[in-house]
PDB file of C-alpha atoms and ligand atoms in Angstrom:
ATOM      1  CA  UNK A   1     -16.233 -15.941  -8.789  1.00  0.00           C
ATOM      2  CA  UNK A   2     -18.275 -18.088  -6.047  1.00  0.00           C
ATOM      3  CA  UNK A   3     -17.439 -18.141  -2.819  1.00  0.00           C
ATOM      4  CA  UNK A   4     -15.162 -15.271  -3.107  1.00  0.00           C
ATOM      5  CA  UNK A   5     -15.371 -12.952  -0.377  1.00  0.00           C
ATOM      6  CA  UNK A   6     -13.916 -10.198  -1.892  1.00  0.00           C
ATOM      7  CA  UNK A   7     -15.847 -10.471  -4.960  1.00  0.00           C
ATOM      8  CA  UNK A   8     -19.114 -10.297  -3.021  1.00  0.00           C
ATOM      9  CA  UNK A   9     -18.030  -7.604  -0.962  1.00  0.00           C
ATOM     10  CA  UNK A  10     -16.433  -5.097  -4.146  1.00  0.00           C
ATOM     11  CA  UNK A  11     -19.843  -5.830  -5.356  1.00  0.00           C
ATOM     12  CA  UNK A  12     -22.269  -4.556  -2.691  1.00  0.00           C
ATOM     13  CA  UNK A  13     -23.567  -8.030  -2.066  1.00  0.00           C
ATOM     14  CA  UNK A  14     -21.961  -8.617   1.047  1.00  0.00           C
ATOM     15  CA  UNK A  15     -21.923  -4.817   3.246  1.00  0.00           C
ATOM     16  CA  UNK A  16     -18.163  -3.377   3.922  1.00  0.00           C
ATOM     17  CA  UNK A  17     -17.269   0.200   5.349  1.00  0.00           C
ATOM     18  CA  UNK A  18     -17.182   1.624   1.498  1.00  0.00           C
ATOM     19  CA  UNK A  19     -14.611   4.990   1.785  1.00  0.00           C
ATOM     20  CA  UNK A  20     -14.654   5.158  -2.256  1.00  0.00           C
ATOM     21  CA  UNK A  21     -16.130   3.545  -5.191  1.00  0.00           C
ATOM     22  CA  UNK A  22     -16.372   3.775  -9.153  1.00  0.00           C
ATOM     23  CA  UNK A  23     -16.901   1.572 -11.776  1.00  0.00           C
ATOM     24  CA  UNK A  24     -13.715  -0.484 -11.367  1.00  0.00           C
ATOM     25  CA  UNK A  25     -13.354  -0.885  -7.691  1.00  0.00           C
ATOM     26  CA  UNK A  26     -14.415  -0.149  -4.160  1.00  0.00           C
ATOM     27  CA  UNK A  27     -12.238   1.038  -0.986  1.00  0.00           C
ATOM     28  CA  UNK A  28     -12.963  -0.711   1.645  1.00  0.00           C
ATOM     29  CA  UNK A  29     -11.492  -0.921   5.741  1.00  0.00           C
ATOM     30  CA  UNK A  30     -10.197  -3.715   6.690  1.00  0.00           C
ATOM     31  CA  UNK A  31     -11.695  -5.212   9.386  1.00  0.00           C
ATOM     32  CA  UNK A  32      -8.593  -6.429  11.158  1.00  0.00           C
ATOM     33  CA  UNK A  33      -6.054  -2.974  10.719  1.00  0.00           C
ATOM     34  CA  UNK A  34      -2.514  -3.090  10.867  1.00  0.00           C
ATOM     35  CA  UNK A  35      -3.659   1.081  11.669  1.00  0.00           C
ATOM     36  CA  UNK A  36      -5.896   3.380  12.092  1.00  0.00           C
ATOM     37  CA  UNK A  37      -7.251   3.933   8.681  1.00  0.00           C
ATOM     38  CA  UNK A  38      -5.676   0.615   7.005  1.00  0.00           C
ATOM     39  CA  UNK A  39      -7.604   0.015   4.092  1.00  0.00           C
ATOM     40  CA  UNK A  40      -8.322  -2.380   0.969  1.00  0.00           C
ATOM     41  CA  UNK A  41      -8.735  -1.349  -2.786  1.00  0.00           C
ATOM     42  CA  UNK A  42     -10.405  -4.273  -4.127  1.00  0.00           C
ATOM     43  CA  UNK A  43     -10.900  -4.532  -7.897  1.00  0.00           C
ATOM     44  CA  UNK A  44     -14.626  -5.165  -8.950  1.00  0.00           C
ATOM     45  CA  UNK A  45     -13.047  -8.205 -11.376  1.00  0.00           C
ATOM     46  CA  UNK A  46     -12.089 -11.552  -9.900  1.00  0.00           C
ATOM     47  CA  UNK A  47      -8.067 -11.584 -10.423  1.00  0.00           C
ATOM     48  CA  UNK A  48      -6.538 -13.700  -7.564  1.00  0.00           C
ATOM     49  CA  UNK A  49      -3.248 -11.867  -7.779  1.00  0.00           C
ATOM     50  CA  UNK A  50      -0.535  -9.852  -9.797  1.00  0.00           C
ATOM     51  CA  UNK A  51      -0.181 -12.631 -12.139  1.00  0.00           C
ATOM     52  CA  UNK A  52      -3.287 -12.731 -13.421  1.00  0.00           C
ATOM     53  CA  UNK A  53      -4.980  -8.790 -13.102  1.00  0.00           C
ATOM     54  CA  UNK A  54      -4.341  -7.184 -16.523  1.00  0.00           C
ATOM     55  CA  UNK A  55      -1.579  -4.816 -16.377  1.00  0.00           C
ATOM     56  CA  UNK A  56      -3.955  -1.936 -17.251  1.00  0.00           C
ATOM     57  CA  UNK A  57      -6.109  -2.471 -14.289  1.00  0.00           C
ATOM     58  CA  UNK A  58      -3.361  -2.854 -11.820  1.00  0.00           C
ATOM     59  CA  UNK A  59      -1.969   0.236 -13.263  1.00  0.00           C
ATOM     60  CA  UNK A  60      -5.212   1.842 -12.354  1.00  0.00           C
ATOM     61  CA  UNK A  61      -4.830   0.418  -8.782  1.00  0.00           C
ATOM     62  CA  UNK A  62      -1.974   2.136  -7.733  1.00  0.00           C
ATOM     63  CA  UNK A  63      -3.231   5.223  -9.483  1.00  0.00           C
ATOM     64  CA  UNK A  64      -5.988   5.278  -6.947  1.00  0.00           C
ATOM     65  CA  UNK A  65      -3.933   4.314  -4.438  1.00  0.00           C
ATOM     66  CA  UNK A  66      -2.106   7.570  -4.569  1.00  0.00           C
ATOM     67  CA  UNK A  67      -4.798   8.984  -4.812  1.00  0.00           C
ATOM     68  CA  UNK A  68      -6.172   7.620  -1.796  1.00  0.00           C
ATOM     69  CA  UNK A  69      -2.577   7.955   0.036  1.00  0.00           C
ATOM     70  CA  UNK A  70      -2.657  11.881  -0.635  1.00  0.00           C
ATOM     71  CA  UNK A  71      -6.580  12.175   0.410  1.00  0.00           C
ATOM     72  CA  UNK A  72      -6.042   9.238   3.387  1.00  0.00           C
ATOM     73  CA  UNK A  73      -2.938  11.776   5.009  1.00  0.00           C
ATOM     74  CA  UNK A  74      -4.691  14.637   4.778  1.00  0.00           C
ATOM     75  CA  UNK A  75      -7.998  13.110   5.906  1.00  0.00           C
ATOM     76  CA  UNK A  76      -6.555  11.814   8.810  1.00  0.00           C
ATOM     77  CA  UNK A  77      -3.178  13.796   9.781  1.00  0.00           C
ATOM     78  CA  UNK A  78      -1.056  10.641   9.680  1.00  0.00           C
ATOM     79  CA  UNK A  79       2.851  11.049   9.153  1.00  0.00           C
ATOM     80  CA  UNK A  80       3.405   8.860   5.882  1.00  0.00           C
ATOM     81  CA  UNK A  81       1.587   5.902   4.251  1.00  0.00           C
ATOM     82  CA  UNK A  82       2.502   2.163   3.755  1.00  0.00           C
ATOM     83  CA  UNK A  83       1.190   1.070  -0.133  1.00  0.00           C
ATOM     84  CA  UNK A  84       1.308  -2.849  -0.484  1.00  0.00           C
ATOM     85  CA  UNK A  85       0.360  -6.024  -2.027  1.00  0.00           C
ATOM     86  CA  UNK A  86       1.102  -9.518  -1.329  1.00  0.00           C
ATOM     87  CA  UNK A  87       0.990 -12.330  -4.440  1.00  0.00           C
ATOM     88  CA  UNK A  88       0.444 -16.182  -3.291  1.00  0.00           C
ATOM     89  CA  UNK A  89       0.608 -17.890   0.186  1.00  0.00           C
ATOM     90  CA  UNK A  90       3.930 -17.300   0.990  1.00  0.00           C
ATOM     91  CA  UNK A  91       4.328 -13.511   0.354  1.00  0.00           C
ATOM     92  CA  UNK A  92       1.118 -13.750   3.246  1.00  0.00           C
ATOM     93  CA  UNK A  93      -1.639 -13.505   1.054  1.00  0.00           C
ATOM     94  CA  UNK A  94      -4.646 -14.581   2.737  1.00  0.00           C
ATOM     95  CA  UNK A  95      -7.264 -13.508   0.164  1.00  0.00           C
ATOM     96  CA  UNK A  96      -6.966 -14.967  -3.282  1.00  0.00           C
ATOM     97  CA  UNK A  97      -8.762 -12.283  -4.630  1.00  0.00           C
ATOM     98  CA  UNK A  98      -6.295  -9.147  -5.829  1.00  0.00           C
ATOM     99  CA  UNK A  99      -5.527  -6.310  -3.260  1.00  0.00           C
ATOM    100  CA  UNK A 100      -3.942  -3.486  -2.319  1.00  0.00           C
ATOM    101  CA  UNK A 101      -3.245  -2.150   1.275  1.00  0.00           C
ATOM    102  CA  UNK A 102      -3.255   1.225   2.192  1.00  0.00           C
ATOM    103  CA  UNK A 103      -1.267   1.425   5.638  1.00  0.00           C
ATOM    104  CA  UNK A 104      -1.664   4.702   6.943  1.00  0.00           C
ATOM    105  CA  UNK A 105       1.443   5.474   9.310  1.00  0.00           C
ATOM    106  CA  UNK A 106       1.533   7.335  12.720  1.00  0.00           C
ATOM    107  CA  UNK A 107       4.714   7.863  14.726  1.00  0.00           C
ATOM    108  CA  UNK A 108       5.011   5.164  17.482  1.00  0.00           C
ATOM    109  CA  UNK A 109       2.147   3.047  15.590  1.00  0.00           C
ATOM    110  CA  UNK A 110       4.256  -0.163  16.584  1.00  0.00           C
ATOM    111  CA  UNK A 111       3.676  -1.581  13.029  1.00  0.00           C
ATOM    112  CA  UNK A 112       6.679  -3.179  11.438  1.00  0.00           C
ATOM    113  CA  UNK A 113       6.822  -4.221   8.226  1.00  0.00           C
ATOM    114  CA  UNK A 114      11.098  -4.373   8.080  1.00  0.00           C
ATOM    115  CA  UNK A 115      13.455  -7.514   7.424  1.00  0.00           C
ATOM    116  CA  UNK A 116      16.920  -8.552   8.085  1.00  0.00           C
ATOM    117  CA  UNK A 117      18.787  -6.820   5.611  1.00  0.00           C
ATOM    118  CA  UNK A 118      20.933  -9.420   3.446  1.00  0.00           C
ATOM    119  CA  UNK A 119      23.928  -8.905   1.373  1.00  0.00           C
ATOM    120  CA  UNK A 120      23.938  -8.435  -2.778  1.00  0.00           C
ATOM    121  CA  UNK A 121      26.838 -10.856  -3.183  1.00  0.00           C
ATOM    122  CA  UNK A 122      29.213 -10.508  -6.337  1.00  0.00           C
ATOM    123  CA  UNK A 123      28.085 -14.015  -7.129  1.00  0.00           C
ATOM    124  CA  UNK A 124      24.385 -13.184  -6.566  1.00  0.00           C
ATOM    125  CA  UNK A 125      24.753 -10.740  -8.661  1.00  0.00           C
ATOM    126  CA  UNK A 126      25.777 -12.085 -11.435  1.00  0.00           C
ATOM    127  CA  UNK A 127      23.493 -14.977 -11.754  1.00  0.00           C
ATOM    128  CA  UNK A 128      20.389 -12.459 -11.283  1.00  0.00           C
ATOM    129  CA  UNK A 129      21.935 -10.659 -14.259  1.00  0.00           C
ATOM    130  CA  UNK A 130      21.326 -13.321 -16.095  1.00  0.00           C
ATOM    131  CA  UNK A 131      18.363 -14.048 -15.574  1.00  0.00           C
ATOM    132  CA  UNK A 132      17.323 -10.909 -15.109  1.00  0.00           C
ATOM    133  CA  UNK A 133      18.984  -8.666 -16.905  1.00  0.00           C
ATOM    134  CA  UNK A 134      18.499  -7.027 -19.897  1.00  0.00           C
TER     135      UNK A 134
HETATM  136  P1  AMP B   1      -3.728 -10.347   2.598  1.00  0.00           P
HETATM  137  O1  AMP B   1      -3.131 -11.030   3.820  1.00  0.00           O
HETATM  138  O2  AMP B   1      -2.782  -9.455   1.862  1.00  0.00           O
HETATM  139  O3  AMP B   1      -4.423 -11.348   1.723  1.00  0.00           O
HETATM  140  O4  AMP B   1      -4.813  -9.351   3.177  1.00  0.00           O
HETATM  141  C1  AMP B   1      -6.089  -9.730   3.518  1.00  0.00           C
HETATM  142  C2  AMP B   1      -6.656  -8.619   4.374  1.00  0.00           C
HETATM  143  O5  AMP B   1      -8.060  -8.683   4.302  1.00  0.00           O
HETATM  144  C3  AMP B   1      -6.266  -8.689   5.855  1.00  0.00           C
HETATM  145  O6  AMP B   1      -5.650  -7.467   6.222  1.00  0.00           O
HETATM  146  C4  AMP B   1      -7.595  -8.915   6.566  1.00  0.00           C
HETATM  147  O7  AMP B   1      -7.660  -8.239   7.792  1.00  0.00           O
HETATM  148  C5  AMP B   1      -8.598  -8.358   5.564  1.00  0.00           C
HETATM  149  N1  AMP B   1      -9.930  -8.935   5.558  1.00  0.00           N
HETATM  150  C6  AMP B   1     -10.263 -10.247   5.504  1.00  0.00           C
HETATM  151  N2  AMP B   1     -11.601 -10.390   5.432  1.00  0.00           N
HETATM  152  C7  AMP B   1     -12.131  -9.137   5.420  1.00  0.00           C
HETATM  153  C8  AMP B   1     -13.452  -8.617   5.354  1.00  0.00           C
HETATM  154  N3  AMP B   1     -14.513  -9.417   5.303  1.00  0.00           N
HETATM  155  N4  AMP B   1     -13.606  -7.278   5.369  1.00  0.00           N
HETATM  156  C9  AMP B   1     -12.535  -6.451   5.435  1.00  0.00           C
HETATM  157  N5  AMP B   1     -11.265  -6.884   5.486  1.00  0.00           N
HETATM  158  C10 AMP B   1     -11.061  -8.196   5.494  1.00  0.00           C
HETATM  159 ZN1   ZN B   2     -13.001 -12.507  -6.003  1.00  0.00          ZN
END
């Protein structure tokens, strides 16, 4: 894909702090870190989010990225790990170009990623059931 920044950097063309490679992807940091240690699995393939990356390859994603959680914590002592991805502008995507975050988390780190808790109405409920349900 042209002009994609993430495709250039996953492969090599454009120089990132690379913590782990293979054939499918490349680890990079992130250059603006929620935390010390926040990282970026970027798949080698152009997908510009969930809806589009094959299922198989985004199952491999968050294979490595407990992988990378487990060797991230012990790497660097933290006390527990965020693991996320954001789909389309208003989940605050900002790369069209599929990703997953690896937050490492330190007590005190001051990074919130919490909401306002809301209420599973009866009414709610029900009308997600149906469209949802099985
Ligand atoms: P998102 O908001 O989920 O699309 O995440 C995009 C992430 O990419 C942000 O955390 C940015 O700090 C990070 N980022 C953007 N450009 C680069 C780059 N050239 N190298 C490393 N990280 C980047
Ligand atoms: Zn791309």
């Amino acid at each position: 894909m042209q002009d994609c920044i993430f495709c250039k950097i996953a492969n090599g063309e454009i120089p990132a702090a690379t913590i782990y490679e293979d054939e499918d992807f490349r680890v990079i940091l992130d250059l603006g870190p929620a935390s010390k240690g926040h990282a970026l699995i970027l798949p080698k393939a152009h997908y510009a989010d969930v809806y589009e990356i094959p299922e198989e390859l985004a199952g491999k994603a968050f294979a490595l990225a407990a992988r990378m959680a487990k060797k991230m914590t012990a790497a660097l002592r933290c006390d527990g790990f965020n693991i996320l991805q954001n789909n389309k502008e208003i989940a605050g995507q900002t790369v069209f170009h599929f990703h997953v975050h690896l937050i490492p988390r330190y007590e005190g780190d001051g990074v919130n990623l919490t909401w306002a808790q809301g209420t599973l109405t009866e009414e709610d409920k029900k009308t997600l059931l149906e469209k949802l349900g099985k």
